[in-house]
CSV table of C-alpha atoms in Angstrom, one decimal:
chain,number,residue,atom,x,y,z
A,1,MET,CA,86.0,32.8,86.7
A,2,ALA,CA,83.9,35.9,85.9
A,3,TYR,CA,80.9,36.6,88.2
A,4,GLU,CA,77.6,35.9,86.5
A,5,PRO,CA,74.5,37.4,88.1
A,6,THR,CA,71.6,35.1,88.5
A,7,LYS,CA,69.0,35.2,85.8
A,8,VAL,CA,65.8,33.3,85.5
A,9,THR,CA,62.8,33.3,83.1
A,10,VAL,CA,59.4,33.0,84.6
A,11,GLU,CA,55.9,33.1,83.3
A,12,VAL,CA,53.5,35.4,85.2
A,13,GLU,CA,49.9,35.6,84.0
A,14,GLY,CA,50.8,34.4,80.6
A,15,HIS,CA,53.7,36.8,80.2
A,16,ARG,CA,57.4,35.7,80.1
A,17,LEU,CA,59.6,37.8,82.3
A,18,ARG,CA,63.4,37.6,82.7
A,19,LEU,CA,64.3,38.3,86.3
A,20,SER,CA,67.9,39.2,87.0
A,21,SER,CA,70.4,39.7,89.9
A,22,LEU,CA,68.2,37.9,92.3
A,23,GLU,CA,71.0,37.7,94.9
A,24,LYS,CA,71.6,41.4,94.9
A,25,VAL,CA,71.3,42.9,98.4
A,26,MET,CA,68.8,45.7,98.2
A,27,PHE,CA,68.7,46.5,102.0
A,28,PRO,CA,72.3,46.1,103.3
A,29,ARG,CA,71.3,46.5,107.0
A,30,THR,CA,69.0,43.5,106.9
A,31,GLY,CA,70.6,41.6,104.0
A,32,THR,CA,67.3,41.7,102.1
A,33,THR,CA,67.8,40.6,98.5
A,34,LYS,CA,66.1,41.4,95.3
A,35,ALA,CA,64.6,37.9,95.3
A,36,GLN,CA,62.9,38.7,98.6
A,37,VAL,CA,61.7,42.1,97.3
A,38,LEU,CA,60.1,40.3,94.3
A,39,ASP,CA,58.6,37.8,96.7
A,40,TYR,CA,57.1,40.5,98.8
A,41,TYR,CA,55.5,42.3,95.8
A,42,ALA,CA,54.1,38.9,94.5
A,43,ARG,CA,52.6,38.1,97.9
A,44,ILE,CA,51.2,41.6,98.6
A,45,ALA,CA,49.8,41.9,95.1
A,46,PRO,CA,46.2,41.2,96.0
A,47,ALA,CA,46.3,44.1,98.5
A,48,ILE,CA,48.4,46.7,96.6
A,49,LEU,CA,47.0,46.3,93.1
A,50,PRO,CA,43.6,47.8,93.9
A,51,HIS,CA,45.5,50.9,95.3
A,52,LEU,CA,47.4,51.2,92.0
A,53,ARG,CA,44.5,50.5,89.6
A,54,ASP,CA,44.2,53.2,87.0
A,55,ARG,CA,46.6,55.5,88.8
A,56,ALA,CA,49.8,56.8,87.1
A,57,VAL,CA,52.7,55.3,88.8
A,58,THR,CA,55.9,57.2,89.5
A,59,ARG,CA,58.7,54.9,90.6
A,60,ILE,CA,61.8,55.4,92.7
A,61,ARG,CA,64.5,53.1,91.5
A,62,PHE,CA,67.5,51.8,93.4
A,63,PRO,CA,69.7,50.1,90.8
A,64,HIS,CA,72.3,49.1,93.4
A,65,GLY,CA,70.1,48.9,96.5
A,66,VAL,CA,69.4,51.3,99.3
A,67,GLY,CA,72.3,53.6,100.2
A,68,ASP,CA,73.5,54.0,96.7
A,69,MET,CA,72.2,56.0,93.7
A,70,GLN,CA,68.4,56.4,93.4
A,71,PHE,CA,66.2,58.2,90.9
A,72,PHE,CA,62.6,59.1,90.2
A,73,GLU,CA,61.1,57.8,87.0
A,74,LYS,CA,57.7,59.0,85.7
A,75,ASN,CA,57.9,58.1,82.0
A,76,ILE,CA,57.6,54.5,81.0
A,77,PRO,CA,61.1,53.2,80.3
A,78,ALA,CA,62.4,52.1,77.0
A,79,GLY,CA,61.9,48.4,76.4
A,80,THR,CA,58.7,48.1,78.4
A,81,PRO,CA,56.5,45.4,77.0
A,82,ALA,CA,53.6,46.5,74.9
A,83,TRP,CA,51.2,44.6,77.1
A,84,ILE,CA,51.8,47.0,80.0
A,85,ARG,CA,49.1,49.7,79.9
A,86,ARG,CA,50.1,53.3,79.8
A,87,ALA,CA,48.5,56.7,79.9
A,88,GLY,CA,49.3,60.3,79.2
A,89,ARG,CA,51.4,62.1,76.6
A,90,ASP,CA,54.2,63.9,78.4
A,91,PRO,CA,55.1,62.1,80.5
A,92,VAL,CA,53.7,58.7,79.5
A,93,PHE,CA,53.0,56.9,82.8
A,94,PRO,CA,52.7,53.1,83.3
A,95,LEU,CA,49.5,51.8,84.7
A,96,ILE,CA,50.2,48.8,87.0
A,97,ASP,CA,47.1,46.7,87.3
A,98,ASP,CA,48.2,43.1,87.4
A,99,LEU,CA,50.9,40.9,89.0
A,100,ALA,CA,52.9,40.7,85.7
A,101,GLY,CA,53.2,44.5,85.6
A,102,LEU,CA,54.1,44.7,89.3
A,103,THR,CA,56.7,42.0,88.9
A,104,TYR,CA,58.2,43.7,85.8
A,105,PHE,CA,58.7,47.0,87.6
A,106,ALA,CA,60.0,45.4,90.8
A,107,ASN,CA,62.6,43.6,88.7
A,108,LEU,CA,63.7,47.1,87.6
A,109,ASN,CA,64.6,47.8,91.2
A,110,SER,CA,61.5,50.0,91.6
A,111,LEU,CA,61.4,49.7,95.4
A,112,GLU,CA,59.0,52.6,95.8
A,113,LEU,CA,55.7,53.2,94.0
A,114,HIS,CA,54.0,56.6,94.2
A,115,VAL,CA,50.6,57.6,92.9
A,116,HIS,CA,48.4,60.6,92.5
A,117,GLN,CA,45.1,61.1,94.2
A,118,TRP,CA,43.2,60.8,90.9
A,119,ARG,CA,42.8,58.0,88.3
A,120,TYR,CA,42.9,57.8,84.6
A,121,GLU,CA,39.8,56.9,82.5
A,122,GLY,CA,40.9,54.9,79.5
A,123,GLU,CA,44.5,54.5,78.4
A,124,GLY,CA,47.1,55.7,75.9
A,125,ARG,CA,47.5,59.2,74.7
A,126,ASP,CA,43.7,59.9,74.9
A,127,ALA,CA,43.4,58.8,78.6
A,128,VAL,CA,41.5,61.3,80.7
A,129,ALA,CA,42.6,62.4,84.1
A,130,LEU,CA,39.5,62.3,86.4
A,131,ASN,CA,38.9,64.5,89.4
A,132,PRO,CA,40.5,63.1,92.6
A,133,ASP,CA,38.6,60.3,94.3
A,134,ARG,CA,40.3,60.9,97.6
A,135,LEU,CA,42.3,63.5,99.6
A,136,VAL,CA,45.5,63.0,101.6
A,137,ILE,CA,47.1,64.8,104.4
A,138,ASP,CA,50.8,63.8,105.1
A,139,LEU,CA,51.8,64.2,108.7
A,140,ASP,CA,55.5,64.9,108.7
A,141,PRO,CA,57.2,65.1,112.1
A,142,GLY,CA,59.7,67.9,112.6
A,143,PRO,CA,62.9,67.7,114.7
A,144,GLY,CA,62.1,66.5,118.2
A,145,THR,CA,58.9,64.8,117.2
A,146,GLY,CA,57.9,61.4,115.9
A,147,LEU,CA,55.0,59.0,115.5
A,148,LEU,CA,53.8,59.8,119.0
A,149,GLU,CA,53.0,63.4,118.0
A,150,CYS,CA,51.8,62.3,114.6
A,151,ALA,CA,49.3,60.0,116.2
A,152,ARG,CA,48.0,62.8,118.4
A,153,VAL,CA,47.6,65.1,115.4
A,154,ALA,CA,46.0,62.3,113.4
A,155,LEU,CA,43.2,62.1,116.0
A,156,ILE,CA,42.7,65.8,115.7
A,157,VAL,CA,42.5,65.6,111.9
A,158,ARG,CA,40.1,62.6,112.1
A,159,GLU,CA,37.8,64.6,114.3
A,160,ARG,CA,37.8,67.6,112.1
A,161,LEU,CA,37.2,65.7,108.9
A,162,GLY,CA,34.5,63.7,110.6
A,163,ARG,CA,32.6,67.0,111.1
A,164,ILE,CA,32.2,67.3,107.3
A,165,GLY,CA,31.3,63.6,106.9
A,166,LEU,CA,34.6,62.2,105.9
A,167,GLU,CA,35.9,58.9,107.2
A,168,THR,CA,39.7,58.9,107.6
A,169,VAL,CA,42.1,56.0,107.0
A,170,PRO,CA,45.6,56.1,108.6
A,171,VAL,CA,48.7,54.7,106.9
A,172,THR,CA,52.1,54.8,108.6
A,173,SER,CA,54.4,56.0,105.8
A,174,GLY,CA,57.3,53.5,106.2
A,175,SER,CA,59.6,56.6,106.6
A,176,LYS,CA,59.0,59.1,109.4
A,177,GLY,CA,55.4,60.0,109.6
A,178,LEU,CA,52.0,58.9,108.5
A,179,GLN,CA,49.3,59.7,105.9
A,180,LEU,CA,45.6,60.2,106.4
A,181,TYR,CA,43.3,59.5,103.5
A,182,ALA,CA,39.6,60.2,103.0
A,183,VAL,CA,37.4,59.1,100.1
A,184,LEU,CA,35.8,61.8,97.9
A,185,PRO,CA,33.0,61.6,95.4
A,186,GLY,CA,35.0,62.9,92.5
A,187,ALA,CA,33.0,66.1,92.2
A,188,HIS,CA,35.9,68.6,92.9
A,189,THR,CA,39.1,69.5,91.1
A,190,SER,CA,42.6,69.0,92.5
A,191,ASP,CA,42.8,72.8,93.0
A,192,GLU,CA,39.6,72.9,95.0
A,193,ILE,CA,40.7,70.0,97.2
A,194,ARG,CA,44.2,71.5,97.7
A,195,ASP,CA,42.7,74.8,98.8
A,196,THR,CA,40.3,73.1,101.2
A,197,VAL,CA,43.0,71.0,102.8
A,198,GLN,CA,45.3,74.0,103.0
A,199,GLN,CA,42.6,76.0,104.8
A,200,LEU,CA,42.0,73.0,107.2
A,201,ALA,CA,45.8,72.9,107.9
A,202,GLN,CA,45.8,76.6,108.7
A,203,GLU,CA,42.8,76.2,111.0
A,204,LEU,CA,44.4,73.4,112.9
A,205,THR,CA,47.7,75.4,113.2
A,206,LYS,CA,45.7,78.2,114.8
A,207,ALA,CA,43.9,75.9,117.1
A,208,HIS,CA,47.0,73.8,118.1
A,209,PRO,CA,50.0,76.2,117.6
A,210,ASP,CA,52.3,74.1,119.9
A,211,LEU,CA,51.7,70.9,117.9
A,212,VAL,CA,50.8,71.7,114.3
A,213,VAL,CA,52.3,73.8,111.5
A,214,TRP,CA,51.0,74.3,108.0
A,215,LYS,CA,54.0,76.1,106.5
A,216,MET,CA,56.9,74.1,105.1
A,217,ALA,CA,59.6,76.6,106.4
A,218,LYS,CA,62.3,74.6,108.3
A,219,GLU,CA,62.6,77.2,111.0
A,220,LEU,CA,58.9,76.6,112.0
A,221,ARG,CA,59.2,72.8,112.1
A,222,PRO,CA,61.0,71.9,115.3
A,223,GLY,CA,58.7,70.3,117.9
A,224,LYS,CA,55.7,70.3,115.6
A,225,VAL,CA,54.0,68.1,113.0
A,226,PHE,CA,53.8,69.6,109.5
A,227,LEU,CA,50.4,69.1,107.8
A,228,ASP,CA,51.5,68.7,104.2
A,229,TRP,CA,48.4,69.7,102.2
A,230,SER,CA,50.4,70.1,99.0
A,231,GLN,CA,50.2,66.4,98.1
A,232,ASN,CA,46.7,67.2,96.8
A,233,VAL,CA,48.2,69.2,94.0
A,234,ALA,CA,47.3,67.4,90.7
A,235,ALA,CA,51.0,66.8,89.8
A,236,LYS,CA,52.1,65.6,93.3
A,237,THR,CA,52.2,62.0,94.3
A,238,THR,CA,52.1,60.0,97.6
A,239,VAL,CA,53.7,56.7,98.3
A,240,CYS,CA,51.1,54.0,97.6
A,241,PRO,CA,49.8,51.9,100.5
A,242,TYR,CA,51.8,48.7,100.7
A,243,SER,CA,54.8,50.1,98.7
A,244,LEU,CA,58.2,49.4,100.1
A,245,ARG,CA,60.4,52.4,101.1
A,246,GLY,CA,64.0,52.9,100.3
A,247,ARG,CA,65.1,53.2,104.0
A,248,ASP,CA,67.7,51.3,106.0
A,249,GLU,CA,65.3,48.5,106.6
A,250,PRO,CA,62.5,47.2,104.2
A,251,THR,CA,59.7,49.2,105.8
A,252,VAL,CA,56.4,49.6,104.1
A,253,ALA,CA,53.6,52.2,103.8
A,254,ALA,CA,51.3,50.3,106.1
A,255,PRO,CA,47.6,50.8,106.7
A,256,ARG,CA,46.8,50.9,110.4
A,257,SER,CA,43.7,50.6,112.6
A,258,TRP,CA,42.5,53.6,114.6
A,259,ALA,CA,42.9,51.5,117.7
A,260,GLU,CA,46.7,51.4,116.9
A,261,ILE,CA,46.7,55.2,116.4
A,262,GLU,CA,44.8,55.9,119.6
A,263,ALA,CA,47.2,53.6,121.5
A,264,GLY,CA,50.2,55.3,119.8
A,265,ALA,CA,48.9,58.7,120.9
A,266,GLU,CA,49.0,57.6,124.6
A,267,ALA,CA,52.2,55.6,124.5
A,268,SER,CA,55.4,56.5,126.3
A,269,GLY,CA,58.8,54.9,127.1
A,270,GLY,CA,59.4,53.6,123.6
A,271,ARG,CA,56.3,51.4,123.5
A,272,GLY,CA,54.5,53.4,120.9
A,273,LEU,CA,53.6,53.3,117.2
A,274,ALA,CA,56.4,52.1,114.9
A,275,GLN,CA,56.9,51.8,111.2
A,276,LEU,CA,56.4,48.2,110.0
A,277,ARG,CA,58.6,46.0,107.9
A,278,MET,CA,57.5,43.9,104.9
A,279,ASP,CA,57.3,40.6,106.9
A,280,GLU,CA,55.1,42.3,109.5
A,281,VAL,CA,52.8,43.7,106.8
A,282,LEU,CA,52.5,40.4,105.0
A,283,ALA,CA,51.4,38.8,108.3
A,284,ARG,CA,48.9,41.5,109.0
A,285,VAL,CA,47.3,41.3,105.6
A,286,GLU,CA,47.0,37.5,105.9
A,287,ALA,CA,45.4,37.9,109.3
A,288,ASP,CA,43.2,41.0,108.8
A,289,GLY,CA,43.0,41.8,105.1
A,290,ASP,CA,43.5,45.3,103.7
A,291,LEU,CA,42.7,47.8,106.4
A,292,ALA,CA,42.7,50.5,103.7
A,293,GLU,CA,40.3,48.8,101.4
A,294,SER,CA,37.8,51.6,101.6
A,295,ILE,CA,40.2,54.0,99.7
A,296,THR,CA,40.8,51.7,96.7
């Protein structure tokens, strides 16, 4: 008998969606299935949707699960229902602002959701890209470093941004490092913000040359944390808080408390900061709400 993948039709917020291959293993190491991925995104929707709202969403799709082919997708794919909002001309991005849209793209094996630091006003071809409403600094650990060093650098960055009145929100990336976000009033262009963050990265490299580097060159990276200022470029994206990552295990870009970062900066002997899996993130949100609500 020929194998028939599981298919089921569901109604989500008044829209009928056909979900397929629910038994497909998306994370082989943990045996996590597509059904479990869909369940995660449904349960985390109240937390992730405000972070996605009005932002163009670039997806990383894993048609056969992690460890196989993957690809970035910016344009809205052929066959996307008309009720899903979209913005832009080339590319035409989807705007994911409800559970139905989130479910639709999760069903397309879009494990990772990446967004810009700016939002659209309006929708369709005439949508207007606004100035960024936040900045981001991605802390990327080089060879020989990890979350311990990232936590120490995060405290340095927090203090420096605090001097100019910015409150910083930490998010472990679900991959190797962590991101730091700060809300902006929308008064500056992406180019202006990029230049400011680049200058800050250069300043911190000069002040902490044994720990921080602002250039991407591989030969400069061992033993240091790269302050990636370039994610403030208008065309660049950063993984959305609460998005899954296409890693060996179903880890998540997870908002953290500063108490956790401070403890992580002091930890030793393997007891430090760690990336969080989707089950852990769901439990945290249920208990504590969205620790990154201030940047939505």
